CSV table of C-alpha atoms and ligand atoms in Angstrom, one decimal:
chain,number,residue,atom,x,y,z
A,619,MET,CA,49.2,90.1,103.7
A,620,LYS,CA,51.1,90.4,106.9
A,621,ARG,CA,53.2,87.3,105.9
A,622,TRP,CA,54.2,88.8,102.6
A,623,GLY,CA,55.1,92.0,104.3
A,624,ILE,CA,57.5,90.0,106.5
A,625,VAL,CA,59.0,88.1,103.6
A,626,LEU,CA,59.5,91.4,101.7
A,627,LEU,CA,61.2,92.9,104.7
A,628,ALA,CA,63.5,89.9,105.0
A,629,LEU,CA,64.4,90.1,101.3
A,630,VAL,CA,65.1,93.8,101.5
A,631,PHE,CA,67.2,93.2,104.6
A,632,VAL,CA,69.3,90.4,103.2
A,633,GLY,CA,69.6,91.7,99.6
A,634,GLY,CA,70.6,95.2,100.7
A,635,LEU,CA,72.7,94.3,103.7
A,636,SER,CA,76.1,95.5,102.4
A,637,ALA,CA,74.9,99.0,101.6
A,638,ALA,CA,71.7,99.2,103.6
A,639,ALA,CA,73.5,98.2,106.8
A,640,TRP,CA,74.9,101.7,106.7
A,641,GLY,CA,72.1,103.4,104.9
A,642,ASP,CA,73.1,106.2,102.7
A,643,THR,CA,76.6,107.4,103.8
A,644,LEU,CA,76.3,110.6,101.7
A,645,ALA,CA,73.1,111.6,103.5
A,646,ASP,CA,74.7,110.7,106.9
A,647,VAL,CA,77.9,112.7,106.1
A,648,LYS,CA,75.8,115.7,105.2
A,649,ALA,CA,73.6,115.3,108.3
A,650,LYS,CA,76.5,115.1,110.7
A,651,GLY,CA,78.6,117.7,108.8
A,652,VAL,CA,81.7,115.6,108.8
A,653,LEU,CA,83.4,113.3,106.3
A,654,VAL,CA,85.5,110.7,108.2
A,655,VAL,CA,88.3,109.4,106.0
A,656,GLY,CA,90.9,106.7,106.6
A,657,ILE,CA,94.4,108.0,105.5
A,658,LYS,CA,97.9,106.6,106.2
A,659,ASP,CA,100.1,108.6,108.6
A,660,SER,CA,103.4,107.0,107.6
A,661,ALA,CA,103.2,106.9,103.8
A,662,PRO,CA,104.9,110.1,102.5
A,663,PRO,CA,103.9,111.9,100.4
A,664,PHE,CA,100.4,110.5,100.4
A,665,GLY,CA,99.7,110.7,104.1
A,666,PHE,CA,102.3,111.6,106.7
A,667,ILE,CA,102.7,113.7,109.8
A,668,ASP,CA,103.8,117.3,109.4
A,669,GLN,CA,106.6,117.7,111.9
A,670,THR,CA,105.7,121.3,112.8
A,671,THR,CA,101.9,121.1,113.0
A,672,ARG,CA,101.7,117.4,113.9
A,673,GLU,CA,98.8,117.1,111.4
A,674,ILE,CA,98.5,114.5,108.7
A,675,ILE,CA,99.2,116.0,105.3
A,676,GLY,CA,99.8,114.7,101.7
A,677,TYR,CA,98.4,113.9,98.3
A,678,ASP,CA,95.6,111.7,99.8
A,679,VAL,CA,94.7,114.4,102.3
A,680,ASP,CA,94.4,117.1,99.6
A,681,PHE,CA,92.0,115.0,97.6
A,682,CYS,CA,89.9,114.4,100.6
A,683,LYS,CA,89.9,118.1,101.5
A,684,ALA,CA,88.5,118.9,98.0
A,685,ILE,CA,85.8,116.2,98.4
A,686,ALA,CA,84.8,117.4,101.8
A,687,LYS,CA,84.7,121.0,100.5
A,688,LYS,CA,82.5,119.9,97.6
A,689,LEU,CA,80.1,118.2,100.0
A,690,GLY,CA,80.1,121.3,102.2
A,691,VAL,CA,81.3,119.3,105.3
A,692,LYS,CA,84.4,119.2,107.6
A,693,LEU,CA,87.1,116.6,107.1
A,694,GLU,CA,88.1,114.3,109.9
A,695,ILE,CA,91.1,112.0,109.4
A,696,LYS,CA,91.6,108.6,111.1
A,697,ALA,CA,95.0,106.9,110.6
A,698,VAL,CA,94.8,103.5,108.9
A,699,THR,CA,97.4,101.0,107.6
A,700,SER,CA,97.3,98.7,104.6
A,701,ALA,CA,95.9,95.9,106.7
A,702,THR,CA,93.3,98.0,108.7
A,703,ARG,CA,91.8,100.2,106.0
A,704,MET,CA,89.1,97.7,104.7
A,705,PRO,CA,88.1,96.4,108.2
A,706,GLN,CA,87.8,100.1,109.4
A,707,LEU,CA,85.4,100.8,106.4
A,708,ALA,CA,83.4,97.7,107.0
A,709,ALA,CA,83.0,98.5,110.7
A,710,GLY,CA,81.7,102.0,109.9
A,711,ASN,CA,84.6,103.8,111.6
A,712,ILE,CA,85.4,105.7,108.4
A,713,ASP,CA,83.2,106.8,105.5
A,714,LEU,CA,86.0,106.6,102.8
A,715,ILE,CA,89.4,105.0,102.3
A,716,ALA,CA,92.1,107.3,100.8
A,717,ALA,CA,95.2,105.3,101.6
A,718,THR,CA,97.4,104.5,98.6
A,719,MET,CA,95.0,101.7,97.8
A,720,THR,CA,95.2,99.8,94.5
A,721,ILE,CA,92.0,98.9,92.7
A,722,THR,CA,91.9,95.1,92.3
A,723,ALA,CA,89.2,92.7,91.3
A,724,GLU,CA,89.6,90.8,94.5
A,725,ARG,CA,89.0,93.9,96.7
A,726,ALA,CA,86.2,95.1,94.4
A,727,LYS,CA,84.2,92.0,95.6
A,728,GLN,CA,84.1,93.7,99.1
A,729,ILE,CA,84.2,97.4,98.4
A,730,ASP,CA,83.5,99.9,95.6
A,731,PHE,CA,86.3,102.0,94.1
A,732,SER,CA,86.2,105.5,92.7
A,733,TYR,CA,87.9,106.3,89.4
A,734,THR,CA,91.7,106.1,89.4
A,735,TYR,CA,93.1,109.2,91.0
A,736,PHE,CA,96.8,108.1,91.0
A,737,LEU,CA,98.8,105.6,88.9
A,738,THR,CA,102.1,104.0,89.7
A,739,GLY,CA,103.8,100.5,89.6
A,740,GLN,CA,105.5,98.2,92.0
A,741,LYS,CA,109.3,98.4,92.3
A,742,PHE,CA,112.1,97.7,94.8
A,743,LEU,CA,114.2,99.9,97.0
A,744,THR,CA,117.7,98.5,97.6
A,745,LYS,CA,121.2,99.5,98.8
A,746,LYS,CA,123.0,101.1,95.9
A,747,GLY,CA,124.7,98.7,93.5
A,748,THR,CA,123.3,95.5,95.0
A,749,VAL,CA,120.4,94.7,92.7
A,750,ASN,CA,120.3,95.2,88.9
A,751,ALA,CA,117.6,92.7,87.8
A,752,LEU,CA,114.8,90.6,89.3
A,753,VAL,CA,117.1,87.6,89.3
A,754,ASP,CA,119.3,89.3,91.9
A,755,LEU,CA,116.4,89.0,94.4
A,756,VAL,CA,115.7,85.3,93.9
A,757,GLY,CA,115.7,83.5,97.2
A,758,LYS,CA,116.4,86.7,99.2
A,759,LYS,CA,114.6,88.3,102.1
A,760,ILE,CA,112.3,91.2,101.0
A,761,GLY,CA,110.3,93.6,103.2
A,762,THR,CA,106.9,95.0,102.5
A,763,ALA,CA,103.6,95.8,104.4
A,764,LYS,CA,100.8,93.5,105.6
A,765,GLY,CA,97.6,93.6,103.6
A,766,SER,CA,99.1,95.1,100.5
A,767,THR,CA,99.1,94.1,96.9
A,768,SER,CA,102.9,94.5,97.2
A,769,GLU,CA,103.2,91.3,99.3
A,770,GLN,CA,101.1,89.3,96.8
A,771,ASN,CA,102.9,90.6,93.7
A,772,ALA,CA,106.3,90.0,95.3
A,773,ALA,CA,105.4,86.4,96.2
A,774,LYS,CA,104.2,85.8,92.6
A,775,ALA,CA,107.3,87.4,91.0
A,776,LEU,CA,109.8,85.8,93.4
A,777,PRO,CA,108.3,82.5,94.6
A,778,THR,CA,111.4,81.4,96.4
A,779,ALA,CA,112.0,84.7,98.2
A,780,THR,CA,111.1,85.2,101.9
A,781,ILE,CA,108.6,88.0,102.0
A,782,LEU,CA,108.6,89.8,105.4
A,783,SER,CA,105.4,91.8,106.0
A,784,PHE,CA,105.6,94.8,108.4
A,785,ASP,CA,102.8,97.0,109.7
A,786,ASP,CA,104.0,99.9,107.5
A,787,TYR,CA,106.7,100.7,104.9
A,788,PRO,CA,109.0,102.8,107.2
A,789,SER,CA,109.4,99.7,109.3
A,790,ALA,CA,110.4,97.7,106.2
A,791,PHE,CA,112.8,100.4,105.3
A,792,LEU,CA,114.4,100.2,108.8
A,793,ALA,CA,114.9,96.5,108.2
A,794,LEU,CA,116.7,97.3,105.0
A,795,GLN,CA,119.0,99.8,106.8
A,796,GLN,CA,119.7,97.2,109.4
A,797,GLY,CA,120.5,94.5,106.8
A,798,LYS,CA,117.6,92.3,107.8
A,799,VAL,CA,116.2,92.4,104.2
A,800,VAL,CA,117.9,93.1,100.9
A,801,ALA,CA,115.0,95.1,99.4
A,802,VAL,CA,111.8,96.9,100.3
A,803,THR,CA,109.1,96.4,97.7
A,804,THR,CA,105.9,98.4,97.1
A,805,ASP,CA,104.7,101.1,94.7
A,806,GLU,CA,107.4,103.3,93.2
A,807,SER,CA,105.6,106.4,94.4
A,808,MET,CA,105.8,105.2,98.0
A,809,LEU,CA,109.4,104.0,97.7
A,810,ALA,CA,110.3,107.5,96.4
A,811,GLY,CA,108.5,108.9,99.4
A,812,LEU,CA,110.6,106.7,101.8
A,813,LEU,CA,113.8,107.7,100.0
A,814,GLY,CA,112.9,111.4,99.9
A,815,LYS,CA,112.6,111.6,103.6
A,816,ALA,CA,115.8,109.5,104.4
A,817,PRO,CA,118.8,111.4,105.7
A,818,ASN,CA,121.2,109.0,104.0
A,819,LYS,CA,119.5,108.7,100.6
A,820,GLU,CA,122.7,108.5,98.6
A,821,ALA,CA,123.1,104.9,100.0
A,822,PHE,CA,120.0,103.7,98.3
A,823,GLU,CA,118.4,103.4,94.9
A,824,ILE,CA,115.2,102.2,93.1
A,825,PRO,CA,116.5,100.0,90.2
A,826,ASP,CA,114.3,100.0,87.1
A,827,ILE,CA,112.5,96.7,87.9
A,828,ARG,CA,108.7,97.1,87.7
A,829,ILE,CA,106.6,94.1,88.5
A,830,SER,CA,103.0,95.5,88.3
A,831,ASP,CA,100.7,98.4,87.6
A,832,GLU,CA,99.0,100.0,90.7
A,833,PRO,CA,96.1,102.3,89.9
A,834,TYR,CA,94.8,103.9,93.2
A,835,GLY,CA,91.1,104.3,93.9
A,836,LEU,CA,89.2,105.8,96.9
A,837,GLY,CA,87.4,103.0,98.7
A,838,ILE,CA,83.7,103.2,99.5
A,839,ARG,CA,81.3,100.6,101.1
A,840,LYS,CA,79.8,98.3,98.5
A,841,GLY,CA,76.6,99.6,97.0
A,842,ASP,CA,77.0,103.1,98.6
A,843,LYS,CA,76.1,104.7,95.3
A,844,GLY,CA,75.3,108.2,96.5
A,845,LEU,CA,78.8,108.7,98.0
A,846,LEU,CA,80.5,107.0,95.1
A,847,ASP,CA,78.8,109.2,92.5
A,848,ALA,CA,79.6,112.4,94.5
A,849,VAL,CA,83.2,111.3,94.8
A,850,ASN,CA,83.6,110.5,91.1
A,851,ALA,CA,81.9,113.7,90.0
A,852,THR,CA,84.4,115.6,92.2
A,853,LEU,CA,87.4,113.8,90.8
A,854,LEU,CA,86.3,114.6,87.2
A,855,GLU,CA,85.8,118.2,88.2
A,856,MET,CA,89.2,118.3,89.8
A,857,GLU,CA,90.8,117.0,86.6
A,858,LYS,CA,89.0,119.5,84.5
A,859,SER,CA,89.8,122.5,86.6
A,860,GLY,CA,93.4,121.5,86.9
A,861,GLU,CA,93.2,121.1,90.6
A,862,ALA,CA,94.2,117.4,90.4
A,863,ALA,CA,97.3,118.2,88.4
A,864,LYS,CA,98.1,121.0,90.8
A,865,ILE,CA,97.9,118.6,93.8
A,866,PHE,CA,100.2,116.1,91.9
A,867,GLY,CA,102.7,119.0,91.3
A,868,LYS,CA,102.6,120.0,94.9
A,869,TRP,CA,103.7,116.5,96.1
A,870,PHE,CA,105.5,115.0,93.0
A,871,GLY,CA,106.7,118.1,91.1
A,872,PRO,CA,110.3,118.8,90.1
A,873,LYS,CA,111.0,120.8,93.2
A,874,THR,CA,109.8,118.1,95.6
A,875,ASP,CA,111.9,115.3,97.1
A,876,THR,CA,109.8,112.8,95.2
A,877,PRO,CA,109.9,114.0,91.6
A,878,LEU,CA,107.7,111.8,89.3
A,879,GLN,CA,105.9,112.2,86.0
A,880,ARG,CA,102.1,112.4,85.9
A,881,THR,CA,101.4,109.6,83.4
A,882,PHE,CA,97.7,109.5,83.9
A,883,LYS,CA,94.5,111.7,83.8
A,884,ILE,CA,91.5,111.1,86.0
A,885,MET,CA,88.7,109.9,83.7
A,886,ALA,CA,85.4,108.0,83.9
A,887,GLN,CA,86.0,104.2,83.8
B,41,LIG,N1,99.0,100.2,96.5
B,41,LIG,C1,99.3,98.9,97.1
B,41,LIG,C2,98.1,98.4,97.9
B,41,LIG,O1,97.0,98.9,97.8
B,41,LIG,C3,100.5,99.0,97.9
B,41,LIG,C4,100.6,100.1,98.9
B,41,LIG,C5,99.7,99.9,100.1
B,41,LIG,O2,100.0,99.0,100.9
B,41,LIG,O3,98.8,100.7,100.3
B,41,LIG,O4,98.2,97.4,98.5
């Protein structure tokens, strides 16, 4: 009897390691009264520092505020980058990733994703008049961020280009301004965010060259079903109530410096 008990315990431990190592995040979050999320602090308008309050604000922040409110807990933000977001989640330093993160099959082997809460596609930011088509970028130096789908997609679309991966996109944009790269590549929504905040925006453009679809999901530890269900239910409610569209309008509406069309609706997938 005792032996079977040990075998059973071992099976439960090994089988459930990914989720069970952290137990039930939803219950933990409710018990501690705080939802700790990983958000970018240099990816306007998704997550960036408000110059007056010094707080991180943006589209990703507003979604997390709504989720924390729904769970009846406080929100705590930890800054992450493209490269650190998954390791931070795996280490248990954050409960949720809300950081411009594309849902991919490769990533879904390691973490679970919520329903798509933003949809965009990968493009290029260049000096005005220098790039009209993908062929103009063949063999050139292109800047992007480490740990992103952007670097993978760019390497695939432009195999002879030199892809320089920076810690974040503002650093890649600086390299463009200094003439160290001829383009910055990532999601159109993020390029619009970089351009929107640039003092010399007339010098740059985003040519109509789209190399991928990038649906964003919120990242949750694998098998952490309680939190995943709560997050998805909140996203659907936000779509239904109009709150999701309102948040989109706040950051991407016609009066913002990053006007974009809302080409998606949040739905069960
Ligand atoms: N959405 C893409 C990704 O998840 C590019 C933007 C980013 O680096 O977060 O990799």
